[in-house]
Structures are given as C-alpha cells and as structure tokens.
XYZ file of C-alpha atoms in Angstrom:
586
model
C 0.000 0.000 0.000
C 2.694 2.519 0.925
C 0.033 4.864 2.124
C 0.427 6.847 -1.120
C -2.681 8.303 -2.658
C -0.933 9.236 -5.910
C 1.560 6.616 -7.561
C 3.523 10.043 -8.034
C 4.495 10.548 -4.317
C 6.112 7.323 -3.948
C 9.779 6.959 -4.186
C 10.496 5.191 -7.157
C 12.999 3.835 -10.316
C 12.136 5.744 -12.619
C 13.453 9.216 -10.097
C 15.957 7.359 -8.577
C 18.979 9.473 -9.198
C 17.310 12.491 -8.466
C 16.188 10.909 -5.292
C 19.207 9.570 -4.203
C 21.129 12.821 -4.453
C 18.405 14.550 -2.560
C 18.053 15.216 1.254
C 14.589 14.113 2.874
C 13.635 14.681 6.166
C 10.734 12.749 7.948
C 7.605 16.081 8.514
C 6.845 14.550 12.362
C 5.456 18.208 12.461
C 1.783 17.131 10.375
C 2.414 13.862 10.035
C 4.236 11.774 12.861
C 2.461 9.039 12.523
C 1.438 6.279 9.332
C -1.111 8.081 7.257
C -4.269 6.145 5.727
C -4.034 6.126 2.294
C -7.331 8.840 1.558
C -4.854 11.301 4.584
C -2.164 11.729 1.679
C -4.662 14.185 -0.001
C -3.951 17.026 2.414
C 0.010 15.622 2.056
C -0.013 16.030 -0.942
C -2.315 19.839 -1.925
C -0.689 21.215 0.948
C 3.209 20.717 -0.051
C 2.637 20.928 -4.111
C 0.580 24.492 -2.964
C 3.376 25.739 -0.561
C 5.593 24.985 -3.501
C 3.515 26.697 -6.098
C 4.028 30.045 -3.888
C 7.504 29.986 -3.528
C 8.396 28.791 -7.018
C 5.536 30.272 -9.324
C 3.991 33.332 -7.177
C 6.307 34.684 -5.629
C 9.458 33.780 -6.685
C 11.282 33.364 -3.637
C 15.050 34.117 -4.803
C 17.005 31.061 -2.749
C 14.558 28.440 -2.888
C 12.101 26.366 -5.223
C 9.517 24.414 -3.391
C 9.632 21.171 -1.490
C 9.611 18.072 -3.088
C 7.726 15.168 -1.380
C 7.497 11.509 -0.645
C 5.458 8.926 1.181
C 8.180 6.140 2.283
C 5.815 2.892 4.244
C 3.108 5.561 5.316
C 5.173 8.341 6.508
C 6.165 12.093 5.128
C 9.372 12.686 4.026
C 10.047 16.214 2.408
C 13.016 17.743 0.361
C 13.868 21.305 -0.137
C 14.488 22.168 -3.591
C 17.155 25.184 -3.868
C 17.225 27.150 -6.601
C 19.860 27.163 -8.889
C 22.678 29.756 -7.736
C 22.891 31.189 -11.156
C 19.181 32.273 -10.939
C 18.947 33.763 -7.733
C 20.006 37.415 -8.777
C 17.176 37.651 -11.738
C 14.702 35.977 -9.128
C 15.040 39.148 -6.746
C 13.528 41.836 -8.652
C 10.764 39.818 -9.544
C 10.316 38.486 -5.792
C 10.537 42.188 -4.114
C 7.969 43.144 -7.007
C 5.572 40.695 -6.252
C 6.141 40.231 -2.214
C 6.222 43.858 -2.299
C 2.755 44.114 -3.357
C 1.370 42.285 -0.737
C 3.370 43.739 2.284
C 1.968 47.226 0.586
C -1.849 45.590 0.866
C -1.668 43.435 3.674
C -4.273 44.410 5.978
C -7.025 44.902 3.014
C -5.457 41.907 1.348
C -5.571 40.047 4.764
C -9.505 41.045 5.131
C -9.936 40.054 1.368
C -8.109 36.679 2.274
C -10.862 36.214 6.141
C -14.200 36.579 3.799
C -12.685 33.806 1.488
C -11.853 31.241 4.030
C -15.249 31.701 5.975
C -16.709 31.696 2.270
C -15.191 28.646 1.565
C -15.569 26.918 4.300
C -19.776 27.586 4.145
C -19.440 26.050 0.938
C -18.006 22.991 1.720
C -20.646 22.874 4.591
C -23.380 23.054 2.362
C -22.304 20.325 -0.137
C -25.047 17.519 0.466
C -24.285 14.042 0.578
C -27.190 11.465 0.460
C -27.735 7.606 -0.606
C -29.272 7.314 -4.042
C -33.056 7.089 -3.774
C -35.349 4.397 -5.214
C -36.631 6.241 -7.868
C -36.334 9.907 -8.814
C -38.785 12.451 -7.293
C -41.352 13.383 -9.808
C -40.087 17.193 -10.311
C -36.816 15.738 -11.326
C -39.048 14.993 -14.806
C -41.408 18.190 -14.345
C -38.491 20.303 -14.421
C -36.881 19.483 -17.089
C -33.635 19.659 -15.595
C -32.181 16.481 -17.574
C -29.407 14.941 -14.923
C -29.955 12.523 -12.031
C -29.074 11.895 -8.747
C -25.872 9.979 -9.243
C -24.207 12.843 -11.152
C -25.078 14.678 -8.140
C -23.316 11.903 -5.888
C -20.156 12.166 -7.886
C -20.093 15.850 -8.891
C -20.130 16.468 -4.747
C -17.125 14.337 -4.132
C -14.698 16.199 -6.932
C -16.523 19.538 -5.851
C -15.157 18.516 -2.040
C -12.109 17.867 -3.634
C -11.564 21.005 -5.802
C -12.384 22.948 -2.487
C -9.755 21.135 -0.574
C -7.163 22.055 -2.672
C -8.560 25.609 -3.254
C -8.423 25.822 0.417
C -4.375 24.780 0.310
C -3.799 27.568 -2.265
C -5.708 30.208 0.054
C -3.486 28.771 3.368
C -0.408 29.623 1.405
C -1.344 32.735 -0.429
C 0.217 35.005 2.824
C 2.403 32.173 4.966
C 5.213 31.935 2.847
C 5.409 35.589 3.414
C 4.820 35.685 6.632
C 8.154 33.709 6.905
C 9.778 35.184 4.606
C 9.378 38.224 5.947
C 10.603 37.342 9.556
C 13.756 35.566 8.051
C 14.321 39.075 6.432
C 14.319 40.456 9.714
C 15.939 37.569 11.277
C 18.763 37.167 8.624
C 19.146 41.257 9.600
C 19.709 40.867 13.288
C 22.260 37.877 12.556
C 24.281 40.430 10.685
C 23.947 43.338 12.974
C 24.449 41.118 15.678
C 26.779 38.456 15.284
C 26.135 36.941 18.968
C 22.514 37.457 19.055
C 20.249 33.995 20.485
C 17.720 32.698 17.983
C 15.490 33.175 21.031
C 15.901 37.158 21.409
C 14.984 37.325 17.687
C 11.388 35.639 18.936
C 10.989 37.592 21.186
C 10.991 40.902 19.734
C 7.670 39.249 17.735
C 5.991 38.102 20.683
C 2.620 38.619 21.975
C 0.479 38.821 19.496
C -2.963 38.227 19.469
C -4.827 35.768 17.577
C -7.818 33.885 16.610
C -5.939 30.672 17.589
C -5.946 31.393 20.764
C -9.491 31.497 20.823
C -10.634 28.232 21.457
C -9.244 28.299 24.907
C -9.822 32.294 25.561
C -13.823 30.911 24.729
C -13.251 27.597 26.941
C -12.048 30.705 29.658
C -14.779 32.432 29.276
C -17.518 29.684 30.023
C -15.634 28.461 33.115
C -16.044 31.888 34.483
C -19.448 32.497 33.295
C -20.504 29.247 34.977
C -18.750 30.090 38.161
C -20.325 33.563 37.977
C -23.628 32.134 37.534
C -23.427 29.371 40.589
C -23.696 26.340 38.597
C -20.165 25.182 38.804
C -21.028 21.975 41.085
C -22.472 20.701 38.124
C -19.115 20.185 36.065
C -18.145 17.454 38.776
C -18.969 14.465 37.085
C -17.218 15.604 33.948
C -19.935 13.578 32.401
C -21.368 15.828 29.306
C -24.467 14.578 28.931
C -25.118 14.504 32.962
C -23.817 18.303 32.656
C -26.085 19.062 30.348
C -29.288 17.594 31.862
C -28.413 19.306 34.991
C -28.092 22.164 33.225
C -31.482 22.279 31.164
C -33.144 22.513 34.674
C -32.258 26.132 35.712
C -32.281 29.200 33.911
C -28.725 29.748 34.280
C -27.661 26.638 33.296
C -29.710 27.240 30.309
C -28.319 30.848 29.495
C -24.669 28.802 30.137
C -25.829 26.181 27.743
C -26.564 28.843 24.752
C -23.086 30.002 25.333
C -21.274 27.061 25.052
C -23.712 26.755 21.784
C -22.778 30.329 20.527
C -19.064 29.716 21.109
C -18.788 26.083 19.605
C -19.496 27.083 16.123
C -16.702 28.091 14.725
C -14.462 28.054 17.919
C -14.972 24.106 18.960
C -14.165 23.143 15.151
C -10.643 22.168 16.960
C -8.640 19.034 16.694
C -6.471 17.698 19.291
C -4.087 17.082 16.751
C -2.682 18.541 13.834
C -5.930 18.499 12.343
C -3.890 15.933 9.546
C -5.210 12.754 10.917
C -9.185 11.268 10.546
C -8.797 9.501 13.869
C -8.115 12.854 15.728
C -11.072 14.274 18.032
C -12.402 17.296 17.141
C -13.778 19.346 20.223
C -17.321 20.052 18.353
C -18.210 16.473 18.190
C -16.442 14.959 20.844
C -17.646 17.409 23.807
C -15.733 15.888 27.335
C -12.394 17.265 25.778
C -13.645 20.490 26.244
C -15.937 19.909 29.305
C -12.870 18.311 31.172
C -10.848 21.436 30.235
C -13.927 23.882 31.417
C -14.276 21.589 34.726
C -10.358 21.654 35.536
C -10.396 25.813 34.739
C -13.629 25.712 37.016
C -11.112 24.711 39.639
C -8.638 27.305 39.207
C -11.297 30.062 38.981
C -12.346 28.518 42.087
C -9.033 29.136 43.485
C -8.595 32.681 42.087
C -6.004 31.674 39.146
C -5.073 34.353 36.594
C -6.170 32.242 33.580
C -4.958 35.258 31.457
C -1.756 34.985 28.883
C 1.021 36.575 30.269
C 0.651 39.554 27.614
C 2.204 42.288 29.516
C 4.790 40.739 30.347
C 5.216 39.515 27.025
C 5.314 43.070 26.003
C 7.711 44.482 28.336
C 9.960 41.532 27.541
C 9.814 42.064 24.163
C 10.019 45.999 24.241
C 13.089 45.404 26.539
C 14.985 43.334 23.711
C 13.829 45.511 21.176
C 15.545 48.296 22.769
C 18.513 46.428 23.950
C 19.548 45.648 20.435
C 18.113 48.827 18.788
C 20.713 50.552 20.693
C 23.568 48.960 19.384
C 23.274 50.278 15.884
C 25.593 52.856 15.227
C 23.470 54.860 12.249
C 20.555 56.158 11.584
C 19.840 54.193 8.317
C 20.746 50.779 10.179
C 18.133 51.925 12.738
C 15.503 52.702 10.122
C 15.841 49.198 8.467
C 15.474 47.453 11.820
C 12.145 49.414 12.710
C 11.052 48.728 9.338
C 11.853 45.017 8.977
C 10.398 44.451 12.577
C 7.421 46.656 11.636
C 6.702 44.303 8.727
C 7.099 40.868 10.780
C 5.124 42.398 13.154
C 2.746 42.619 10.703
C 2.568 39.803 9.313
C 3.261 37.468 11.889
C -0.386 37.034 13.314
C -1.437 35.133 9.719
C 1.439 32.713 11.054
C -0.508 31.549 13.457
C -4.189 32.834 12.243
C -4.458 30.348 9.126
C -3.980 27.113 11.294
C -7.509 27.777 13.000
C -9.294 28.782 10.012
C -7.235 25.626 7.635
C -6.156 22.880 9.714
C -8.861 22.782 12.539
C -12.275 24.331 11.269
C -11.884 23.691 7.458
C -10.211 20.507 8.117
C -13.395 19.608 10.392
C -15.865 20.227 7.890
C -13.803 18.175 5.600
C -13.429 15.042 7.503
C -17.339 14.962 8.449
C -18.330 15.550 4.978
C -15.744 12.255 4.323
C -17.762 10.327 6.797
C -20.929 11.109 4.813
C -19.489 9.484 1.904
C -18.033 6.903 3.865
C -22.146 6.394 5.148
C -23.480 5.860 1.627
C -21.200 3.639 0.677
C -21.313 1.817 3.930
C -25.626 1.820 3.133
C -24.669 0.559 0.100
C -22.633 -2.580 1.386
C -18.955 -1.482 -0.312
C -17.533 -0.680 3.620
C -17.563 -2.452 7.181
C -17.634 0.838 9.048
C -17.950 4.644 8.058
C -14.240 5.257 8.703
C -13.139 2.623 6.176
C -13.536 5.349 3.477
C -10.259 6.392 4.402
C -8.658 3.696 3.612
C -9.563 4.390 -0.493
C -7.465 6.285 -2.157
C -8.978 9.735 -2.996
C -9.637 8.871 -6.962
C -10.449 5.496 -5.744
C -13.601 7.353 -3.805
C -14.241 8.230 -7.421
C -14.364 4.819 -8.243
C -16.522 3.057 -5.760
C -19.076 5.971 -5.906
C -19.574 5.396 -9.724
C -19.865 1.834 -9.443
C -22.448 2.386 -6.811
C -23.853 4.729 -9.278
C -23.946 2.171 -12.243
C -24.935 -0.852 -10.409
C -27.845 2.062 -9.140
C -28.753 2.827 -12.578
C -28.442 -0.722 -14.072
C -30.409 -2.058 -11.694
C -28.224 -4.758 -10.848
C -25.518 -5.840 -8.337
C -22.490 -3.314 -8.195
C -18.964 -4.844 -8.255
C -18.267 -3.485 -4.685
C -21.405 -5.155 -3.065
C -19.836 -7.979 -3.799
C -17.030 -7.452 -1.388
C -14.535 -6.521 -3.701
C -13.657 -3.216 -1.046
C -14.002 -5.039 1.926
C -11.239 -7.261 1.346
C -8.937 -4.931 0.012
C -9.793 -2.586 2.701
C -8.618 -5.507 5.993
C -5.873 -5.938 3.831
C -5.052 -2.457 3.725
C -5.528 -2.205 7.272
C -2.984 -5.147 8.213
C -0.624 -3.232 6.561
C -1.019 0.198 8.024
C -0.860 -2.067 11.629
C 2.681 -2.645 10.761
C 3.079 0.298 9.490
C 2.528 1.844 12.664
C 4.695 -0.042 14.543
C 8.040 1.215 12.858
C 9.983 4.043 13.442
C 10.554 6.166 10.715
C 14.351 7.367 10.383
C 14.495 11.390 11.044
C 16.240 11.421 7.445
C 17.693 10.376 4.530
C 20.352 10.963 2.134
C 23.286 13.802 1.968
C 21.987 16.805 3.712
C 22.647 20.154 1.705
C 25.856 22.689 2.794
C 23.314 25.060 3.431
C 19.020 24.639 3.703
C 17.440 28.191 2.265
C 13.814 27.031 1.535
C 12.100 29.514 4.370
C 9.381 26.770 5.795
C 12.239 23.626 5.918
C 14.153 26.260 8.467
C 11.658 28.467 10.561
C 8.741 25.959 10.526
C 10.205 22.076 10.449
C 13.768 23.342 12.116
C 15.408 21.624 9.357
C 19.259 23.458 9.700
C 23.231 21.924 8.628
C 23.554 21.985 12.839
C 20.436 20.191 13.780
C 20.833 17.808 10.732
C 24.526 17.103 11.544
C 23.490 16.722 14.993
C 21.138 13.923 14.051
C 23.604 12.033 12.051
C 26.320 12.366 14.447
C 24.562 10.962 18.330
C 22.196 8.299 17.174
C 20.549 8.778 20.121
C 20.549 12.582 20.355
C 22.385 12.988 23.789
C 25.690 15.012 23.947
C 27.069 12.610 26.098
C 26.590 14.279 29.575
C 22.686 13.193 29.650
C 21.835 16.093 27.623
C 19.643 16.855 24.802
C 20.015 19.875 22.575
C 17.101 21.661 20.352
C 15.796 24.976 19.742
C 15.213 27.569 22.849
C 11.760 27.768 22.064
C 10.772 29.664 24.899
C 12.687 31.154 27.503
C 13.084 29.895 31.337
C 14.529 27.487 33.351
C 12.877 24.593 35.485
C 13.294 21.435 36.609
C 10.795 18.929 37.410
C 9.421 14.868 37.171
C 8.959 14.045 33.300
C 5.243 13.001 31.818
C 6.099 11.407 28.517
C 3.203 11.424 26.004
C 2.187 10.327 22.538
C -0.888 12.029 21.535
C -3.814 14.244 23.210
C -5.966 10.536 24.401
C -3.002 10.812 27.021
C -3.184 14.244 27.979
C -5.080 12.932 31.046
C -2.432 11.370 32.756
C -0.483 15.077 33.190
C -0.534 15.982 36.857
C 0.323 19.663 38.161
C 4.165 20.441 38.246
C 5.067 17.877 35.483
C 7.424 18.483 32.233
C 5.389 17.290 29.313
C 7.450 15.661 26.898
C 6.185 14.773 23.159
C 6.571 14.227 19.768
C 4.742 17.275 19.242
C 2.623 19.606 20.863
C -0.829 20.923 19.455
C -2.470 24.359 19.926
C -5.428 22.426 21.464
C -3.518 21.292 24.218
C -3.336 25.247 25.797
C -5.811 24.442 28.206
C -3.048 22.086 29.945
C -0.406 24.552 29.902
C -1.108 25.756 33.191
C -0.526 23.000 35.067
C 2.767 21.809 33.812
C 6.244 23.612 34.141
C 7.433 23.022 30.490
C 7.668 21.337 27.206
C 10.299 18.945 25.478
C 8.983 18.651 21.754
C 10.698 15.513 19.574
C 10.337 18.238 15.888
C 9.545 21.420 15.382
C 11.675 24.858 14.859
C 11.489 28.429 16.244
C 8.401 29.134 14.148
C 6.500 25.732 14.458
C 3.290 25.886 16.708
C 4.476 24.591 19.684
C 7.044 27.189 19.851
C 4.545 29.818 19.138
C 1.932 28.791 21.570
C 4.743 28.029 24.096
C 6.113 31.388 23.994
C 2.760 33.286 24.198
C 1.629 30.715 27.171
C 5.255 31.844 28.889
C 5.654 28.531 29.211
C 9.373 27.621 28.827
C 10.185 24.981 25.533
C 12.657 23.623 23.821
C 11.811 22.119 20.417
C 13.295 20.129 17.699
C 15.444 17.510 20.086
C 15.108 14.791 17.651
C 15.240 11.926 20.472
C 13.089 13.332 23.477
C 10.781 10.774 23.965
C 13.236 8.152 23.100
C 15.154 9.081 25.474
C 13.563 10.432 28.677
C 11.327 8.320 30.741
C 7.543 8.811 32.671
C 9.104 9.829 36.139
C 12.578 11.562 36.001
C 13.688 14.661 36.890
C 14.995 16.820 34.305
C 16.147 20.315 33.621
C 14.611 22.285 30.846
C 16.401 25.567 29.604
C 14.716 26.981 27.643
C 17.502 29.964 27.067
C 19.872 27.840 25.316
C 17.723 25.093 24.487
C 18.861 22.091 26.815
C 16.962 19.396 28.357
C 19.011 17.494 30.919
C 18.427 14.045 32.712
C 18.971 14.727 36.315
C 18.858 10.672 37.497
C-alpha cells in the first residue's frame, strides 16, 4: 500500500537518481504518525501548494519548493534550492511581487478572512445522500435532464476542488509571513553576530490571535458558569449529565446557549494537527472540552489568573527591542530594523491565524463531509464501518461511488457489493498495523551545505547543525545526559517528566510535570497551566508549539530529535529553555 494516494508521491525507479542525491527529512510536524491512504490528499495539496508560492507566485530568490514523498506511510520532504545562477534575476521579480502584498496586507488580509469563511460555508453546504429508489417526480417536471448519481459524484470532486482551493488560500500570505521574519531575522544575525535565535522571537511576541481562541472561549464559560453558581455541576465531567443538569435552571440554560454560541466556529478544533481522521475534534467529541472547562472551574475557584502573560510579554519584548536597537551605530541601520520588525510584526499574526481557520475548522468540515461518503457507501454494502472510506485512495472514492452509481442505474448488483472493497480494505488495514509499529528514520540521504527554503528552516527546524546533529549521536544525547534543540521559549525549570504520545493521554499530566512529546498541538493550551514546560521531539522556532509556548510563557525547547526516546515517565529533568537544553537529572 505505501500509504500513497498518488503513484507520483512514492519513491520510485524511474526518479531514482534524483532521489538519491536529494536530502529528505521525515515532517513529524503534520504527520508523525502512518497516514491512511485517503490522509495523503492534504500531504499532498498542501506541499505541491506551498511549492507553487515559492516557485511560481512569488518567486522566492534562494529556494524552489519542497519536493515530497510517502516512504511505508510516513512524510518525508526535500527542499528544492534554486539554482545559484538564478537567484540574482529571481530578486527583482520576488521584491515586485512580495512587495505588493506587504503594501496591501491588511485589506489583502480582510480580502483573504471573507474567502476562508466563504469557503468553508461552501463545503458545509455540499449535500451528501444515498441514491433514492426512484427519482422524485419534479426531477421529470423540471426538465432539468441529470440525475441523482451525477449529483453523488459531482459532490465528491466539488469537495475535492475545495480542498485544494483551500491549500492555495493557506499559502497565499504564509510563505510571506516567513519570509518576511527571516528578512528580519537574517538582519539581526548580521547586525548582531552573537545574538540567540530566542531574542529574535521575542521581539515578535505577543500577538494576538484567533488561535488562541478556542481556549480564551473555553475561559470564558468556566467563568461564566462560576459567575452564575452552577459550577457543582461540572463534577462528574460527564457531558451529557452536565447538560441535563443544566437544562433545569435558567442559568444553566443561558450557560448552555453560550457554550452553543461559542462552539461554532471556535470548537471546530482538533487535538491534533488536524492531519489525521482519527483525531477528536472538540465540536463532536464534547468531554475534551468539558474536562478542560471543569479543571479551569477549579482554578477560577481558586482565584487563578487564567490570562496569557501579555504584559509581560510586552515588556519583555520591548526590553529586547531596545537592547539591540541601541547597538546600531546609524541612523539608516536603525531605520531598516524598525522597518523590517514593523513588517514581521505585521505579518506574523497570519502565522498563526491560518492554522484555526485551515487545519482545525476547514479541516473539520472536511473530515465529516468524508464520513458522509463513507455512510453511503457503507448503506450501500462497499464498507464495514464509516471510517473505512479512508482507507480508499482519494480517486479510488471516485471509483466506488460510480460503481455504486452504475450498479444504481443498471439495476443490478455493483462490483463493490460484492465485497470486492471489503477485502482490500482488511488488507489495507494489516498493513497500516505494521506500518505503525516502525519508526521512521528522522532522514535520509546527503543533507545540503546550506538549507534556504524559508518553511524547511523556521517551521520544520530543518538546519546543517540540527541535521549534523542527528547524524552524528544516534541517540541525540551530547554525552553528559543532555539533549540539545531549539530555545523555544525562555526559562529554566526542573521537574518529574510526563512522557506522552498524543492528546488521548493528555489525562495522565498531573500539576508540576514536564510534558514531553513528539509534538505539541495548539489544542492542548488548556493544559499549559498545570505543567512547568515542554520537550517537543520536531519542530523549529516558528513551528506551533514554539509559538503557543512562547505566548503561554511557558518555557520549551523544540526540535530535540530523540526526546521521547530518550527520557522516561518519572525523572527529573532540567529544561532551559535559554539555550535550548533538556538534561536528565537521574
């Protein structure tokens, strides 16, 4: 199986000496785990649509786009530099282009809010429903000449033409957004030889942004049902009890139109990358978020700030600011760095802002109109269960849904009632079983001199060091217990490790623990005030647990490579996240 959805993303003989000489590193980032074979369709429009922007938009000077490859049902990428000799004719055309949008970005960046909420209405409103028994009788009065089974299958390529559409809007402003912030950061790296990674951050920090709202709304209701004296009800952390106690009081009932207000769009939130069918998503699985309002009940309770640590934030960041701004001898060198910080500044909410409207809310709609499809064919006797329409590959969907169609129109058996899916699909499944079970390498091949392409470095943390790093210490560890990554997010701490895979273990964190993961997602906020840090497996300065780390205040260090491999449920370790060392303490 592979996991591939295309034949093209598989490695292959044909592209073998172009593959060979290439550098791939495994994206643990989206996709750290085996992906069905229908979950290569966001793979695959969301890396050939970051590419399209840097190579065919915008015409990002150093880099191409990123090549990409499913290797036994895992993500491997590969930056693709541009040529050196074309870099100096790429630049006019880049500032040009780049240039207009930095000019335009807040009516651009209005422009670009109507079209995701368009969108994503639209894909809400596609209707997905068994073929009926016969057609209804103004189906013939009107004239209108089609039937229901072009309806079926127009629906499914309609879903898919909006998926991709909605991969072309997430990138029409990211790849700026970075590119805009390595501008600045390249700049400070100049002007200050010495300067941390970290200070750079800093000088962006607290912003505020719609990703953040999920748990600013979760926030909200705690208090509200605090305020209104019905907190003794969240006890049982039982939703539907919570509810039924709730629909007896007037308050409970004003609390319950709340939660009803807020959940649509703000509970459209996975507990994962939003990548993955299998993850929950807040709006349909409703004790994630009930067992976050019941454990902020508590600390309202107590009288916890639940606030972000914004002013301080600020003053931190104003502080650096000023710190450096001072050591630049002219005037001009002062006026670039207020200009290139102005402009990151700028842009750097959409960093953040596109995940909640893309991966979580868009992604949400997407995967239950999936399940829709997945409950006609199941009606129709191609599928065991509703999920099983993952395991198709995306044109196979096609497929299956016009042989339900023909076999429909015939009026005889289809091919896939005869259990021609089912068996392919437990054989499928076998195989992603194993699949599961191995551990992708981190990478593969001869890593470049130097990595350009802006995502592979800000977002993945893809660098020479952190690559030589990997290919030096099998086991990450500098020999003294240690473990080296990015300084994420500034402080220092020490405390007993929780070691966990994915948010169905986000339960087990108790108060004063160091969570350590493969990854963090912005849905797991709500914990961050209980534990003292965060040791991420992937991820660079600009990935989303760095982001959401540093505007939490909660110290981080990303990008270790070996964190969970290493550390264990229980021991102490030291976090600094200054310099970007975890250390094993016993």
């Amino acid at each position: 199986m592979g996991g591939a959805s295309s034949y093209s993303s598989l490695f292959c003989e044909e592209r073998r000496e172009y593959e060979d000489g290439g550098f791939w590193f495994q994206d643990g980032v989206h996709w750290p785990e085996a992906v069905t074979p229908w979950e290569t369709t966001f793979y695959e429009f969301a890396i050939s649509s970051l590419s399209q922007y840097n190579t065919r938009h915008y015409i990002i000077p150093p880099a191409y786009g990123v090549d990409y490859r499913i290797l036994n049902g895992y993500a491997y990428l590969s930056p693709v530099p541009a040529p050196p000799e074309d870099i100096e004719a790429r630049v006019p055309m880049f500032l040009e282009r780049a240039g207009f949008y930095f000019g335009n970005w807040d009516r651009l960046y209005g422009d670009w809010l109507v079209k995701i909420r368009a969108l994503v209405q639209e894909m809400s409103e596609l209707e997905v429903a068994p073929l009926p028994e016969k057609e209804d009788l103004d189906v013939i009065t009107s004239g209108v000449g089609t039937g229901s089974g072009l309806g079926l299958i127009t629906t499914y390529h309609q879903l898919l033409g909006l998926a991709l559409k909605l991969w072309q809007y997430h990138f029409e402003f990211l790849n700026l957004g970075y590119a805009a912030y390595l501008d600045f950061f390249g700049f400070c790296k100049q002007a200050f030889p010495s300067i941390p990674d970290l200070s750079i951050a800093k000088m962006v920090a607290g912003v505020d942004v719609d990703l953040f709202r999920p748990d600013d709304e979760l926030k909200k209701l705690a208090r509200l049902a605090v305020g209104s004296g019905i907190d003794d009800h969240f006890g049982s952390r039982d939703p539907g009890a919570i509810k039924e106690a709730l629909e007896r009081s007037d308050a409970g009932r004003a609390w319950l139109a709340a939660w009803e207000e807020a959940s649509e769009p703000w509970f459209n939130f996975s507990t994962g990358s939003g990548f993955y069918h299998s993850d929950k998503i807040w709006i349909q699985n409703v004790e994630v978020p009930f067992g976050y309002i019941a454990d902020y009940i508590e600390k309202v309770k107590k009288g916890v700030d639940l606030n972000r640590p914004v002013e301080a934030l600020h003053a931190e960041r104003d502080r650096v600011v000023s710190e450096y701004r001072d050591l630049l001898d002219s005037d001009e060198d002062r006026a670039a760095f207020d200009a290139k910080l102005g402009l990151s500044r700028v842009v750097f909410p959409y960093v953040e802002n596109h995940n909640f409207y893309v991966e979580h809310w868009a992604h949400s709609v997407l995967w239950r109109k999936m399940r829709a499809f997945g409950e006609v064919l199941l009606e129709a006797g191609f599928i065991n269960e509703i999920d099983d329409v993952f395991m198709f590959k995306r044109y196979e969907v096609a497929e299956a849904l016009y042989d339900y169609y023909s076999g429909w129109a015939v009026g005889a058996p289809s091919r896939g009632q005869g259990g021609y899916w089912i068996k392919e699909i437990e054989r499928r499944k076998g195989i992603l079983s194993a699949l599961k079970a191995w551990s992708p390498p981190p990478a593969l091949g001869i890593p470049p001199e130097v990595v350009t392409e802006p995502f592979t470095v800000m977002l993945w943390g893809i660098t020479s060091d952190s690559v030589s790093a990997w290919l030096q210490v099998g086991s990450g560890e500098d020999g003294d217990g240690t473990l080296s990554g990015f300084a994420a997010s500034p402080g220092l701490v020490e405390g007993p490790a929780r070691v966990i895979f994915g948010a169905d273990e986000i339960g087990q964190l108790q108060d004063g623990e160091i969570l350590v993961a493969p990854l963090t997602a912005p849905s797991w906020a709500p914990v961050f005030g209980k534990i003292k840090a965060t040791v991420t497996d992937v991820g660079g300065m600009m990935s989303h647990a760095a982001i959401v780390c540093r505007e939490y205040g909660l110290p981080a260090v990303t990008g270790t490579a070996f964190g969970t491999k290493t550390i264990r449920t229980g021991q102490m370790i030291r976090v600094d996240g200054n310099t970007g060392k975890v250390t094993v303490l016993d």
